[in-house]
XYZ file of C-alpha atoms in Angstrom:
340
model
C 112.710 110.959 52.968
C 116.266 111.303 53.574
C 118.235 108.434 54.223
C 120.141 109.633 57.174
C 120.231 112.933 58.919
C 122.771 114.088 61.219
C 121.754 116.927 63.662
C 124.918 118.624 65.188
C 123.471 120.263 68.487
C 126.500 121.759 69.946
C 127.890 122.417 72.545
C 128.815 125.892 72.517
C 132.039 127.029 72.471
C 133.433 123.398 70.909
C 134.292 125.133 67.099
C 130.276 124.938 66.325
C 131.078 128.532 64.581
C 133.446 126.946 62.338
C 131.322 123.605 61.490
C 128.769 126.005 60.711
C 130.919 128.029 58.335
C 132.283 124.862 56.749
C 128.902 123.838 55.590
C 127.868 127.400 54.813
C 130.834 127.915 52.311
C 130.733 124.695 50.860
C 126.874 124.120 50.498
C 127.395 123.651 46.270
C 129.906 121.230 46.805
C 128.412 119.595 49.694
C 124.620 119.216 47.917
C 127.211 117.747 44.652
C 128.306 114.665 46.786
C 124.692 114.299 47.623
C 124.329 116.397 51.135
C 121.443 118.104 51.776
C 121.475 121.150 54.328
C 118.516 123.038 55.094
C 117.850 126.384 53.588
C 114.510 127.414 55.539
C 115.804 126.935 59.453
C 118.094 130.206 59.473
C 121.530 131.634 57.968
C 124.370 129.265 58.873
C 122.955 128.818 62.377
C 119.506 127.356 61.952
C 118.076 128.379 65.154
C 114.630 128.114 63.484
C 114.428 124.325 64.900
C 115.363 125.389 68.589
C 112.692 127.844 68.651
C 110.260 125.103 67.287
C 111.509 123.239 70.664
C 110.692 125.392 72.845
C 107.624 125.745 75.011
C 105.127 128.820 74.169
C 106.481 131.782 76.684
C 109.745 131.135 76.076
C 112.674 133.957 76.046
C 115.709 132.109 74.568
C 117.508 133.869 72.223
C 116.224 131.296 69.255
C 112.715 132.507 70.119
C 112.823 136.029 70.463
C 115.459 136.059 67.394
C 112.623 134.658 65.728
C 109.917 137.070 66.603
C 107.601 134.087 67.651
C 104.256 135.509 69.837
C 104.169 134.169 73.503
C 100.199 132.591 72.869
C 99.815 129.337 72.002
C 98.297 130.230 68.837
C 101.411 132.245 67.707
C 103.419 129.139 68.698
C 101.265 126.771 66.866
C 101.170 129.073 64.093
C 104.947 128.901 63.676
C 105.577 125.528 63.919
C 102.836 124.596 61.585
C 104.053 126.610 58.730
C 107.774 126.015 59.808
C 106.913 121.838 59.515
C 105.571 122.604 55.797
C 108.625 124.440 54.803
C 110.773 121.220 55.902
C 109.341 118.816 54.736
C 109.195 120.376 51.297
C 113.117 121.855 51.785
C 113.858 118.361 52.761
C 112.490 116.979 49.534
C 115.821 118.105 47.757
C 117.704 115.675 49.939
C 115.545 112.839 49.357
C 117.214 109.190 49.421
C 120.665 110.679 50.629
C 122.204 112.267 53.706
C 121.212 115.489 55.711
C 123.260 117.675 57.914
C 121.493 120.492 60.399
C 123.775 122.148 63.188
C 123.096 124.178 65.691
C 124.132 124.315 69.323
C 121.015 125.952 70.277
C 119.418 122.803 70.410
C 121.527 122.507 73.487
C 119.166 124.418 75.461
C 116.086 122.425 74.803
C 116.156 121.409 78.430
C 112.787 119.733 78.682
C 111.851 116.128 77.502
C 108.978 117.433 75.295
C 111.032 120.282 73.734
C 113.994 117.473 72.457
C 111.103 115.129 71.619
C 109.231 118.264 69.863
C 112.016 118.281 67.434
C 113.048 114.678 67.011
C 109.240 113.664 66.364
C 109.697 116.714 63.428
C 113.242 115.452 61.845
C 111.740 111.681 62.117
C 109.112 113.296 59.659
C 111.708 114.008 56.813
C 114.671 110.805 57.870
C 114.551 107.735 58.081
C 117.664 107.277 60.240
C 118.347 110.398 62.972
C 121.744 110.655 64.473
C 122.706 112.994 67.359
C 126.210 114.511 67.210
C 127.025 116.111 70.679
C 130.531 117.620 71.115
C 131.343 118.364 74.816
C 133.846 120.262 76.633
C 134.990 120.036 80.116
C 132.371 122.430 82.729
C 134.880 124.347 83.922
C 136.383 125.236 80.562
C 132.863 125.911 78.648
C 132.101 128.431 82.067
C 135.112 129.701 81.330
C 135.002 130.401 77.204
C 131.116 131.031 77.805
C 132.023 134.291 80.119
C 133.602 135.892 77.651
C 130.424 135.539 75.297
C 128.441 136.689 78.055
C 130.357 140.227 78.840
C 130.110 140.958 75.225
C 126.253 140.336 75.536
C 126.217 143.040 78.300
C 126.776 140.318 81.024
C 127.348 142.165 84.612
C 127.968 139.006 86.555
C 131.720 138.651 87.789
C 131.720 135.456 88.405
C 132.994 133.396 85.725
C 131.981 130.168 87.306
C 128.316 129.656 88.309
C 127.785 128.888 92.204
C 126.816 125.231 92.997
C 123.496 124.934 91.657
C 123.143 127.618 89.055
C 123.404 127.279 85.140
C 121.388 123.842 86.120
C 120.656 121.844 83.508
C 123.061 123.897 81.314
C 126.540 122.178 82.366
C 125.162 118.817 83.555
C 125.386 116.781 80.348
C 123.891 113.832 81.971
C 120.520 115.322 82.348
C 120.668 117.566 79.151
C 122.226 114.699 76.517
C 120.515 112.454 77.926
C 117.594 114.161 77.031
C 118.081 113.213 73.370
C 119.470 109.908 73.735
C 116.077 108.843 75.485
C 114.508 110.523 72.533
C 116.519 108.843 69.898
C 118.215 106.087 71.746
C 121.403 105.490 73.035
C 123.189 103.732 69.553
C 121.999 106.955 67.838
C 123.943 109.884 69.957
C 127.711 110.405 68.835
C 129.688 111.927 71.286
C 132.860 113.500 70.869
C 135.061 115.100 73.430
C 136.179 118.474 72.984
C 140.049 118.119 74.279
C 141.340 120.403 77.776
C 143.995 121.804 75.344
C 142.931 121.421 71.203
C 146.120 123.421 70.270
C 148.508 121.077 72.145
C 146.564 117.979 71.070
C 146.279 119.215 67.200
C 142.439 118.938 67.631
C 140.233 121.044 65.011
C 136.456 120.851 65.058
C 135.228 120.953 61.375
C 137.847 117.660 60.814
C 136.554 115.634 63.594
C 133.272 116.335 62.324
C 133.447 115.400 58.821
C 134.974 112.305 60.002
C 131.802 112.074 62.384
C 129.416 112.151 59.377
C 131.964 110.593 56.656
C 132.725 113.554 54.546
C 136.087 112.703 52.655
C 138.776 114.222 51.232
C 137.009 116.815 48.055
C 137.032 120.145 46.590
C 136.237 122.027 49.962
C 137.356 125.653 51.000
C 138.765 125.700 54.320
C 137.719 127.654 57.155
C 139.301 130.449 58.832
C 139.760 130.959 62.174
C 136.224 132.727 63.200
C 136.449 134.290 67.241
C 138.931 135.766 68.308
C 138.296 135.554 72.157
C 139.255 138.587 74.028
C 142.219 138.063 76.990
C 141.067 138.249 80.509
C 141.898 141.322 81.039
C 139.878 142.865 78.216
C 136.794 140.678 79.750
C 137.065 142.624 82.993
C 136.826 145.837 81.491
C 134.014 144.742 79.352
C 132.222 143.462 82.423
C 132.872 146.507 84.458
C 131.851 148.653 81.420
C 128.625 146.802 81.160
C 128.122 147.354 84.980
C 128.997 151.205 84.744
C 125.818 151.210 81.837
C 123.537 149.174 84.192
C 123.522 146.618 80.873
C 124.250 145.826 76.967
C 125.264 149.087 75.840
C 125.912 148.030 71.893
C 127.259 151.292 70.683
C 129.470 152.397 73.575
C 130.521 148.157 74.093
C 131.721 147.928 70.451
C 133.228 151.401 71.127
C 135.127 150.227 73.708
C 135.996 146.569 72.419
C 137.662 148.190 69.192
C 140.263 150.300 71.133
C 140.747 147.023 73.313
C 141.432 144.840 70.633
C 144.842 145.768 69.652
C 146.031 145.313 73.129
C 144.533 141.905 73.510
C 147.214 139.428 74.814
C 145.963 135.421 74.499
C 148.487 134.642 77.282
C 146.220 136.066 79.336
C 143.535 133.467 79.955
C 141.532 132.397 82.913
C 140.722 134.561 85.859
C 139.721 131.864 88.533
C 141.949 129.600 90.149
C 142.869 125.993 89.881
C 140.914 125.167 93.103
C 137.955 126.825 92.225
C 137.977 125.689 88.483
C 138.262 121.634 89.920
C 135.425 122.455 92.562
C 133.218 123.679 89.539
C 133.808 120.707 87.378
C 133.645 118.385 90.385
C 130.159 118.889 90.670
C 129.490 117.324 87.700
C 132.262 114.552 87.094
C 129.850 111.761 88.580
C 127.329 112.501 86.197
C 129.201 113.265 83.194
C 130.904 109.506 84.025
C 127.572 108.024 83.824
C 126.505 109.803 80.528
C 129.814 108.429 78.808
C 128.984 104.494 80.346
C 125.289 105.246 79.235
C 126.385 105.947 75.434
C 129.193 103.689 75.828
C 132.022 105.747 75.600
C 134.253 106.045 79.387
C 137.370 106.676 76.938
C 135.699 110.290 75.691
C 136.002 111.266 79.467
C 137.490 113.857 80.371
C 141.334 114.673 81.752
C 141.975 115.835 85.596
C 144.617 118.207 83.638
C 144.411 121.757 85.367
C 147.694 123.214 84.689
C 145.760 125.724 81.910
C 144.617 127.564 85.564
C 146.801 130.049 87.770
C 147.721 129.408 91.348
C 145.481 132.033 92.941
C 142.269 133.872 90.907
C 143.540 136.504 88.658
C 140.746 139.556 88.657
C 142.398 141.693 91.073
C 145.605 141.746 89.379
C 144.138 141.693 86.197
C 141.390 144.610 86.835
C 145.170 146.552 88.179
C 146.474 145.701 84.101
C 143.018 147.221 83.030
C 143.342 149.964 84.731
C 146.731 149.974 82.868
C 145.059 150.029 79.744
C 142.421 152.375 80.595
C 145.372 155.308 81.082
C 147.014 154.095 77.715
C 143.973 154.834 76.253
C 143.165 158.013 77.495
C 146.826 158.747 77.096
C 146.134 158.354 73.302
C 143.279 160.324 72.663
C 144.749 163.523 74.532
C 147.465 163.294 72.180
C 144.945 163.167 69.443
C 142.928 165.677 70.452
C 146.144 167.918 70.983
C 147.483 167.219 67.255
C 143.785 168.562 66.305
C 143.959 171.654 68.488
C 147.416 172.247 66.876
C-alpha cells in the first residue's frame, strides 16, 4: 500500500489546471523522488475516480466523458474493473507517497458518492489526506461564467439566484462531505486569495508545499487559461443564445476573431452589491467549515473593490457591439482585396 496519498479535489477555478500540468510534466521526476501518480484514472485530469463516485444515472461531465451505461450493471461493471486497475497501478507506489487531483471530485455531492471513493483510495493507502483549495462564492461564480459561455452556457446571469448552484458554492455542506468521510485532521484547506496577483499567490507552489515537494529538477508551468474579458463573455453568451446552444464550430469561430481584442481590465459584469449579497449567503457557513477543520485564519476577506459601482452588461454588451462592427469592418475589407 502506499504510505500516504494526497487527493487534490479542487475547487475549480483555484489554478487546479496548472497543479495538474505540474504533475503531468514532471511525472519522471516526480516517480524519481518516490511519487506515485496514477496512470489508469485519465490524462492529467483523472476524472475516472469522480465518475466511480457517482450514483448510476448520473450526467456529470466525468460520467458521460467516460461513456459509463446508466444501469446498474454498466455502473458496477465500471467500477469493478476500474478498482482492479488501481490497485495494481497503485502497486508502483507501494511504501511511498501518492498524489491524484482532480476538482471533479468537487461535485460528488452525496455522502455515499465521497464515501464511494474514500472506501476505494483506503484500499491502496494507508494514510488519505484531502487537499481542498477554496475561493471566495462570488469570485468562483464569477471565473466559473466564463467557463460556462464557452460550454454553450445561455444563462446571463453570472451569479446564481438565492438557492441555485446548491450544494455547489456552499463549502460547508460539500467539504464537509469528505471531512466526515475522512475526518476532520485529514482535510487541508487552503484559501484561494480575493486578489493572487496582488498577494504573489501561485497555485502549483502552495501545493507542493501542501504535500512537501522541495526544491528539484522540475519544469515550470506556464500560464494555462487565458480567461476571456467581460465583454468577450457577453458576446459568447449572446452567440450561444442566437444558436439556441453549444455551437463548437461557429463558438471557436467566433472566440478566435475575439481573442485579439480581449482586454483583462475588463473583468466582472455584476456589481459590488450584488457580488456581497451572493457571497453573503454563504459566509455563515463557510465560517463554520473553517472552525470545523480548525482553520478561522483561511477565511475569507470582505475586500470588494475588484467589483464596479453599478453592473456592467449594458455598457459592456454597447463595447460588443463595438467589436461586432470592427469585425465586420475587417472582413469587407478582406473580401474587397479578394474581389480586387
Amino acid at each position: 500500500m502506499l504510505k500516504c496519498l494526497y487527493v487534490h479535489v479542487g475547487l475549480e477555478k483555484t489554478g487546479t489546471t496548472s497543479i495538474q500540468e505540474f504533475l503531468q510534466i514532471n511525472r519522471a521526476a516526480l516517480a524519481g523522488a518516490g511519487i506515485w501518480l496514477p496512470g489508469c484514472l485519465g490524462h492529467k485530469n483523472p476524472k475516472l475516480l469522480a465518475a466511480y463516485g457517482h450514483e448510476a444515472g448520473s450526467r456529470d461531465i466525468a460520467v458521460t466523458g467516460a461513456g459509463i451505461g446508466s444501469s446498474p450493471e454498466a455502473v458496477a461493471e465500471f467500477r469493478a474493473g476500474l478498482r482492479d486497475k488501481l490497485i495494481k497501478d497503485a502497486a508502483r507506489g507501494a511504501g511511498g507517497i501518492g498524489v491524484i487531483s482532480s476538482e471533479d471530485l468537487s461535485r460528488l455531492h452525496k455522502a455515499q458518492e465521497v464515501r464511494r471513493v474514500v472506501d476505494l483510495l483506503g484500499e491502496i493507502a494507508e494514510d488519505l489526506r484531502v487537499i481542498v483549495f477554496v475561493r471566495r462564492q462570488d469570485l468562483l461564480a464569477a471565473s466559473r461564467y466564463y467557463s460556462l459561455v464557452r460550454g454553450g452556457s445561455t444563462d446571463p446571469q453570472v451569479m446564481p439566484q438565492p438557492g441555485e448552484g446548491q450544494p455547489y458554492y456552499d463549502y460547508r455542506t460539500n467539504i464537509g462531505l469528505w471531512a466526515d468521510a475522512v475526518g476532520e485532521a485529514r482535510v487541508i484547506l487552503q484559501r484561494f486569495p480575493e486578489m493572487p496577483k496582488r498577494e504573489g499567490f501561485n497555485s502549483v507552489a502552495a501545493f507542493r508545499g501542501l504535500i512537501g515537494i522541495g526544491e528539484g529538477q522540475y519544469s515550470d508551468v506556464q500560464e494555462q487559461h487565458v480567461s476571456f474579458d467581460a465583454v468577450n463573455q457577453i458576446l459568447m453568451q449572446g452567440y450561444n443564445q442566437l444558436r439556441g446552444g453549444y455551437d463548437a464550430k461557429g463558438l471557436h469561430w467566433l472566440m478566435e476573431r475575439l481573442a485579439p481584442m480581449n482586454d483583462r481590465s475588463l473583468g466582472q459584469i455584476p456589481s459590488e452589491q450584488q457580488a456581497r449579497q451572493f457571497y453573503g449567503t454563504y459566509r455563515q457557513g463557510n465560517l463554520a467549515l473553517f472552525r470545523r477543520l480548525g482553520v478561522e485564519d483561511q477565511m475569507f476577506s470582505e475586500d470588494f473593490s475588484m467589483y464596479p459601482a453599478e453592473n456592467m452588461r449594458a455598457k459592456f454588451q454597447q463595447m460588443g457591439m463595438q467589436r461586432l462592427l470592427s469585425l465586420l469592418e475587417a472582413q469587407r475589407s478582406a473580401d474587397e482585396g479578394r474581389d480586387g
